[in-house]
GROMACS .gro file of C-alpha atoms in nm:
model
  313
    1UNK     CA    1  11.181   3.115   7.304
    2UNK     CA    2  11.268   2.762   7.467
    3UNK     CA    3  10.978   2.590   7.659
    4UNK     CA    4  11.153   2.645   8.028
    5UNK     CA    5  10.996   2.685   8.350
    6UNK     CA    6  10.916   3.060   8.388
    7UNK     CA    7  10.789   3.229   8.651
    8UNK     CA    8  10.494   3.491   8.611
    9UNK     CA    9  10.692   3.803   8.649
   10UNK     CA   10  10.920   3.590   8.324
   11UNK     CA   11  10.612   3.576   8.148
   12UNK     CA   12  10.500   3.905   8.192
   13UNK     CA   13  10.812   4.066   8.107
   14UNK     CA   14  10.866   3.846   7.776
   15UNK     CA   15  10.525   4.003   7.686
   16UNK     CA   16  10.577   4.323   7.740
   17UNK     CA   17  10.940   4.311   7.587
   18UNK     CA   18  10.779   4.173   7.301
   19UNK     CA   19  10.514   4.436   7.261
   20UNK     CA   20  10.765   4.698   7.256
   21UNK     CA   21  11.000   4.575   7.009
   22UNK     CA   22  10.747   4.463   6.759
   23UNK     CA   23  10.747   4.640   6.427
   24UNK     CA   24  10.371   4.708   6.442
   25UNK     CA   25  10.148   4.619   6.713
   26UNK     CA   26  10.087   4.281   6.754
   27UNK     CA   27   9.781   4.050   6.783
   28UNK     CA   28   9.766   3.786   7.107
   29UNK     CA   29   9.845   3.487   6.856
   30UNK     CA   30  10.172   3.695   6.753
   31UNK     CA   31  10.292   3.769   7.104
   32UNK     CA   32  10.221   3.419   7.228
   33UNK     CA   33  10.396   3.238   6.944
   34UNK     CA   34  10.705   3.474   6.976
   35UNK     CA   35  10.759   3.417   7.353
   36UNK     CA   36  10.650   3.073   7.398
   37UNK     CA   37  10.334   3.078   7.562
   38UNK     CA   38   9.970   2.900   7.525
   39UNK     CA   39   9.744   3.143   7.402
   40UNK     CA   40   9.509   3.091   7.693
   41UNK     CA   41   9.837   3.184   7.924
   42UNK     CA   42   9.944   3.471   7.707
   43UNK     CA   43   9.588   3.626   7.714
   44UNK     CA   44   9.556   3.578   8.097
   45UNK     CA   45   9.882   3.775   8.153
   46UNK     CA   46   9.810   4.040   7.902
   47UNK     CA   47   9.449   4.101   8.084
   48UNK     CA   48   9.682   4.190   8.392
   49UNK     CA   49   9.910   4.405   8.209
   50UNK     CA   50   9.668   4.574   8.056
   51UNK     CA   51   9.477   4.632   8.392
   52UNK     CA   52   9.817   4.786   8.574
   53UNK     CA   53   9.906   5.001   8.230
   54UNK     CA   54  10.197   4.786   8.091
   55UNK     CA   55  10.027   4.704   7.789
   56UNK     CA   56   9.762   4.917   7.619
   57UNK     CA   57   9.477   4.701   7.406
   58UNK     CA   58   9.347   4.859   7.110
   59UNK     CA   59   9.080   4.643   6.938
   60UNK     CA   60   9.267   4.261   6.915
   61UNK     CA   61   9.621   4.433   6.909
   62UNK     CA   62   9.838   4.527   7.168
   63UNK     CA   63  10.062   4.823   7.223
   64UNK     CA   64  10.298   4.968   7.486
   65UNK     CA   65  10.109   5.098   7.830
   66UNK     CA   66  10.123   5.446   7.991
   67UNK     CA   67  10.345   5.279   8.270
   68UNK     CA   68  10.617   5.224   8.014
   69UNK     CA   69  10.608   5.561   7.873
   70UNK     CA   70  10.617   5.707   8.251
   71UNK     CA   71  10.909   5.482   8.278
   72UNK     CA   72  11.096   5.561   7.975
   73UNK     CA   73  11.040   5.910   8.088
   74UNK     CA   74  11.187   5.834   8.429
   75UNK     CA   75  11.475   5.625   8.293
   76UNK     CA   76  11.588   5.967   8.028
   77UNK     CA   77  11.651   6.146   8.323
   78UNK     CA   78  11.749   5.915   8.620
   79UNK     CA   79  11.913   5.594   8.411
   80UNK     CA   80  12.260   5.527   8.485
   81UNK     CA   81  12.352   5.666   8.165
   82UNK     CA   82  12.178   6.027   8.223
   83UNK     CA   83  12.330   6.042   8.611
   84UNK     CA   84  12.713   5.923   8.484
   85UNK     CA   85  12.716   6.115   8.163
   86UNK     CA   86  12.839   6.492   8.339
   87UNK     CA   87  13.136   6.242   8.528
   88UNK     CA   88  13.235   6.098   8.153
   89UNK     CA   89  13.229   6.447   8.001
   90UNK     CA   90  13.425   6.579   8.312
   91UNK     CA   91  13.685   6.272   8.288
   92UNK     CA   92  13.724   6.293   7.913
   93UNK     CA   93  13.800   6.671   7.940
   94UNK     CA   94  14.068   6.676   8.216
   95UNK     CA   95  14.259   6.364   8.095
   96UNK     CA   96  14.187   6.418   7.712
   97UNK     CA   97  14.110   6.081   7.656
   98UNK     CA   98  13.802   5.830   7.542
   99UNK     CA   99  13.591   5.766   7.821
  100UNK     CA  100  13.338   5.471   7.820
  101UNK     CA  101  13.091   5.352   8.075
  102UNK     CA  102  13.027   4.999   8.076
  103UNK     CA  103  12.778   4.736   8.278
  104UNK     CA  104  12.791   4.376   8.394
  105UNK     CA  105  12.563   4.087   8.181
  106UNK     CA  106  12.594   3.732   8.247
  107UNK     CA  107  12.954   3.680   8.094
  108UNK     CA  108  13.070   3.991   7.954
  109UNK     CA  109  13.005   4.398   8.016
  110UNK     CA  110  12.812   4.625   7.777
  111UNK     CA  111  12.913   4.939   7.658
  112UNK     CA  112  12.622   5.210   7.767
  113UNK     CA  113  12.816   5.511   7.660
  114UNK     CA  114  13.117   5.694   7.488
  115UNK     CA  115  13.275   6.023   7.502
  116UNK     CA  116  13.538   6.029   7.266
  117UNK     CA  117  13.719   6.342   7.127
  118UNK     CA  118  13.740   6.412   6.781
  119UNK     CA  119  14.145   6.355   6.786
  120UNK     CA  120  14.059   6.003   6.881
  121UNK     CA  121  13.841   5.936   6.615
  122UNK     CA  122  14.013   5.651   6.479
  123UNK     CA  123  13.970   5.448   6.792
  124UNK     CA  124  13.652   5.255   6.783
  125UNK     CA  125  13.373   5.310   7.012
  126UNK     CA  126  13.239   5.012   7.064
  127UNK     CA  127  12.882   5.168   7.185
  128UNK     CA  128  12.651   4.890   7.274
  129UNK     CA  129  12.896   4.624   7.240
  130UNK     CA  130  12.896   4.326   7.481
  131UNK     CA  131  13.336   4.296   7.557
  132UNK     CA  132  13.484   3.985   7.707
  133UNK     CA  133  13.697   3.978   8.011
  134UNK     CA  134  13.999   3.914   7.870
  135UNK     CA  135  14.031   4.175   7.574
  136UNK     CA  136  13.915   4.497   7.789
  137UNK     CA  137  13.998   4.686   8.090
  138UNK     CA  138  13.596   4.742   8.171
  139UNK     CA  139  13.520   4.405   8.205
  140UNK     CA  140  13.828   4.296   8.397
  141UNK     CA  141  13.789   4.571   8.648
  142UNK     CA  142  13.411   4.412   8.726
  143UNK     CA  143  13.504   4.070   8.689
  144UNK     CA  144  13.779   4.147   8.956
  145UNK     CA  145  13.538   4.360   9.186
  146UNK     CA  146  13.258   4.046   9.176
  147UNK     CA  147  13.259   3.782   9.452
  148UNK     CA  148  13.504   3.481   9.320
  149UNK     CA  149  13.183   3.244   9.305
  150UNK     CA  150  13.058   3.476   9.018
  151UNK     CA  151  13.349   3.497   8.836
  152UNK     CA  152  13.312   3.194   8.644
  153UNK     CA  153  13.096   3.260   8.328
  154UNK     CA  154  13.329   3.540   8.258
  155UNK     CA  155  13.644   3.317   8.293
  156UNK     CA  156  13.434   3.057   8.045
  157UNK     CA  157  13.419   3.301   7.790
  158UNK     CA  158  13.795   3.376   7.794
  159UNK     CA  159  13.855   2.957   7.780
  160UNK     CA  160  13.626   2.950   7.493
  161UNK     CA  161  13.831   3.188   7.289
  162UNK     CA  162  14.142   3.002   7.386
  163UNK     CA  163  14.288   3.292   7.614
  164UNK     CA  164  14.497   3.115   7.900
  165UNK     CA  165  14.377   3.110   8.270
  166UNK     CA  166  14.660   2.988   8.464
  167UNK     CA  167  15.028   3.077   8.484
  168UNK     CA  168  15.185   3.443   8.496
  169UNK     CA  169  15.021   3.562   8.142
  170UNK     CA  170  14.685   3.391   8.255
  171UNK     CA  171  14.339   3.586   8.292
  172UNK     CA  172  14.316   3.488   8.662
  173UNK     CA  173  14.653   3.669   8.763
  174UNK     CA  174  14.528   3.960   8.555
  175UNK     CA  175  14.219   3.941   8.779
  176UNK     CA  176  14.373   3.889   9.125
  177UNK     CA  177  14.608   4.171   9.052
  178UNK     CA  178  14.321   4.398   8.937
  179UNK     CA  179  14.148   4.294   9.273
  180UNK     CA  180  14.441   4.431   9.456
  181UNK     CA  181  14.515   4.735   9.291
  182UNK     CA  182  14.164   4.842   9.193
  183UNK     CA  183  14.274   4.915   8.849
  184UNK     CA  184  14.279   4.695   8.515
  185UNK     CA  185  14.509   4.816   8.258
  186UNK     CA  186  14.562   4.648   7.921
  187UNK     CA  187  14.774   4.706   7.640
  188UNK     CA  188  14.674   4.618   7.251
  189UNK     CA  189  14.479   4.321   7.369
  190UNK     CA  190  14.177   4.398   7.137
  191UNK     CA  191  14.307   4.661   6.909
  192UNK     CA  192  14.678   4.784   6.809
  193UNK     CA  193  14.808   5.053   6.952
  194UNK     CA  194  14.507   5.106   7.170
  195UNK     CA  195  14.538   5.032   7.557
  196UNK     CA  196  14.270   5.128   7.839
  197UNK     CA  197  14.228   5.140   8.224
  198UNK     CA  198  13.936   5.060   8.394
  199UNK     CA  199  13.787   5.069   8.731
  200UNK     CA  200  13.445   4.952   8.895
  201UNK     CA  201  13.209   5.171   9.068
  202UNK     CA  202  13.093   4.914   9.356
  203UNK     CA  203  12.809   5.061   9.638
  204UNK     CA  204  12.803   4.730   9.768
  205UNK     CA  205  13.068   4.471   9.809
  206UNK     CA  206  13.095   4.196   9.571
  207UNK     CA  207  12.853   4.380   9.338
  208UNK     CA  208  12.983   4.625   9.110
  209UNK     CA  209  12.747   4.850   8.949
  210UNK     CA  210  12.964   4.960   8.622
  211UNK     CA  211  13.301   5.059   8.517
  212UNK     CA  212  13.453   5.353   8.392
  213UNK     CA  213  13.712   5.305   8.169
  214UNK     CA  214  13.982   5.544   7.998
  215UNK     CA  215  14.090   5.455   7.643
  216UNK     CA  216  14.378   5.560   7.413
  217UNK     CA  217  14.682   5.509   7.252
  218UNK     CA  218  14.910   5.300   7.394
  219UNK     CA  219  15.198   5.549   7.452
  220UNK     CA  220  14.960   5.820   7.655
  221UNK     CA  221  14.939   5.574   7.893
  222UNK     CA  222  15.292   5.510   7.992
  223UNK     CA  223  15.441   5.525   8.329
  224UNK     CA  224  15.491   5.851   8.359
  225UNK     CA  225  15.145   5.917   8.325
  226UNK     CA  226  14.986   5.599   8.452
  227UNK     CA  227  14.978   5.749   8.847
  228UNK     CA  228  14.773   6.048   8.766
  229UNK     CA  229  14.537   5.889   8.492
  230UNK     CA  230  14.470   5.644   8.803
  231UNK     CA  231  14.406   5.938   9.031
  232UNK     CA  232  14.199   6.090   8.798
  233UNK     CA  233  14.023   5.804   8.740
  234UNK     CA  234  13.926   5.732   9.121
  235UNK     CA  235  13.808   6.056   9.174
  236UNK     CA  236  13.563   5.993   8.881
  237UNK     CA  237  13.424   5.652   8.969
  238UNK     CA  238  13.431   5.773   9.361
  239UNK     CA  239  13.222   6.062   9.239
  240UNK     CA  240  12.978   5.784   9.020
  241UNK     CA  241  12.967   5.585   9.399
  242UNK     CA  242  12.822   5.863   9.575
  243UNK     CA  243  12.586   5.967   9.298
  244UNK     CA  244  12.438   5.635   9.310
  245UNK     CA  245  12.437   5.575   9.653
  246UNK     CA  246  12.212   5.882   9.721
  247UNK     CA  247  12.271   6.156   9.999
  248UNK     CA  248  12.357   6.049  10.337
  249UNK     CA  249  12.455   5.722  10.232
  250UNK     CA  250  12.807   5.557  10.362
  251UNK     CA  251  13.081   5.608  10.127
  252UNK     CA  252  13.112   5.307   9.848
  253UNK     CA  253  13.364   5.035   9.932
  254UNK     CA  254  13.694   5.097   9.674
  255UNK     CA  255  13.689   4.810   9.447
  256UNK     CA  256  14.032   4.657   9.561
  257UNK     CA  257  13.861   4.668   9.934
  258UNK     CA  258  13.549   4.504   9.833
  259UNK     CA  259  13.735   4.225   9.627
  260UNK     CA  260  13.755   3.876   9.892
  261UNK     CA  261  14.059   3.742   9.872
  262UNK     CA  262  13.966   3.355   9.950
  263UNK     CA  263  13.733   3.139   9.728
  264UNK     CA  264  13.600   2.783   9.702
  265UNK     CA  265  13.609   2.800   9.354
  266UNK     CA  266  13.834   2.522   9.184
  267UNK     CA  267  13.943   2.792   8.955
  268UNK     CA  268  14.000   3.088   9.173
  269UNK     CA  269  14.179   2.834   9.395
  270UNK     CA  270  14.418   2.822   9.085
  271UNK     CA  271  14.443   3.203   9.072
  272UNK     CA  272  14.538   3.188   9.459
  273UNK     CA  273  14.791   2.979   9.372
  274UNK     CA  274  14.937   3.150   9.088
  275UNK     CA  275  14.955   3.500   9.253
  276UNK     CA  276  15.115   3.317   9.595
  277UNK     CA  277  15.412   3.212   9.343
  278UNK     CA  278  15.727   3.469   9.400
  279UNK     CA  279  15.695   3.544   9.014
  280UNK     CA  280  15.375   3.401   8.863
  281UNK     CA  281  15.117   3.708   8.762
  282UNK     CA  282  15.414   3.952   8.766
  283UNK     CA  283  15.541   3.937   8.436
  284UNK     CA  284  15.499   3.893   8.022
  285UNK     CA  285  15.719   3.717   7.840
  286UNK     CA  286  16.034   3.889   7.849
  287UNK     CA  287  15.992   4.027   8.178
  288UNK     CA  288  15.722   4.257   8.107
  289UNK     CA  289  15.465   4.330   8.356
  290UNK     CA  290  15.126   4.310   8.223
  291UNK     CA  291  15.048   4.631   8.334
  292UNK     CA  292  15.340   4.797   8.203
  293UNK     CA  293  15.312   5.010   7.930
  294UNK     CA  294  15.510   4.907   7.598
  295UNK     CA  295  15.889   4.982   7.575
  296UNK     CA  296  15.813   5.238   7.304
  297UNK     CA  297  15.582   5.427   7.506
  298UNK     CA  298  15.704   5.784   7.514
  299UNK     CA  299  15.440   6.030   7.479
  300UNK     CA  300  15.456   6.343   7.669
  301UNK     CA  301  15.153   6.432   7.947
  302UNK     CA  302  14.875   6.624   7.705
  303UNK     CA  303  14.799   6.958   7.852
  304UNK     CA  304  14.467   6.852   7.936
  305UNK     CA  305  14.604   6.614   8.210
  306UNK     CA  306  14.579   6.792   8.495
  307UNK     CA  307  14.386   6.716   8.835
  308UNK     CA  308  14.133   6.940   8.934
  309UNK     CA  309  14.136   7.204   9.239
  310UNK     CA  310  13.985   6.940   9.471
  311UNK     CA  311  14.216   6.692   9.357
  312UNK     CA  312  14.533   6.881   9.436
  313UNK     CA  313  14.393   6.916   9.801
   0.00000   0.00000   0.00000
């Protein structure tokens, strides 16, 4: 680990993580070397971690402490994945499509859970993978729900992959459109003929917690079904937002309402200029909207694709 200025919390967490991922119980020297701390500094931090139960000392070796075990047990019951799984299962059953759950990271989103029907076994699950904003609907939904000034790291990832930011087919137009509608849609950007539809779960404006994404064949997300899929996805993400907010909390803001309209960031200023153009950001080459399904999309709705009774009221 590079010798950077780190807080006491950084040092403590570095050591806890090093103990947890070790193949066998490490010694003080092993830990100090791995996390880039002086041996005496590592020892002082470990003394406090042992006292608080985060690390257990056994002779000259260290193991995960009881606090870590209690946290793991609690996380199994109360983690985002555990709380969201029933919502994902219901959404997959109602749509007949693959559903995944993603959380934002520094410059991408990470897939932390996937429900995939057997009929879609040919589509990659991407479980545990980090996804860039310019190729997937999930990270696009998350980035659009961020404060504009916080979008830069995600945009740089797209730039590094030579994906255009500006113009009608650029990422900034996609972000602004997603912020306006609350839904991100992509067709075949990562894998043909796969398409995806994503929506962020926002419990505090400008700070999305996660995104839920429907994934299926492009022909199944055609213009005849897109509206119903969006409604089912909206119900699922709103339900998850209420679960995460807890009983008695105000209703979570919708992603489209949470997305700010202004920014001091030059790249977002470019996005605003593009979105204000009469034609910018509205069409792909050949006049097709970036969120329009392929012209060959002719699949009929699946029998399982139906709103719930409460969704019909």
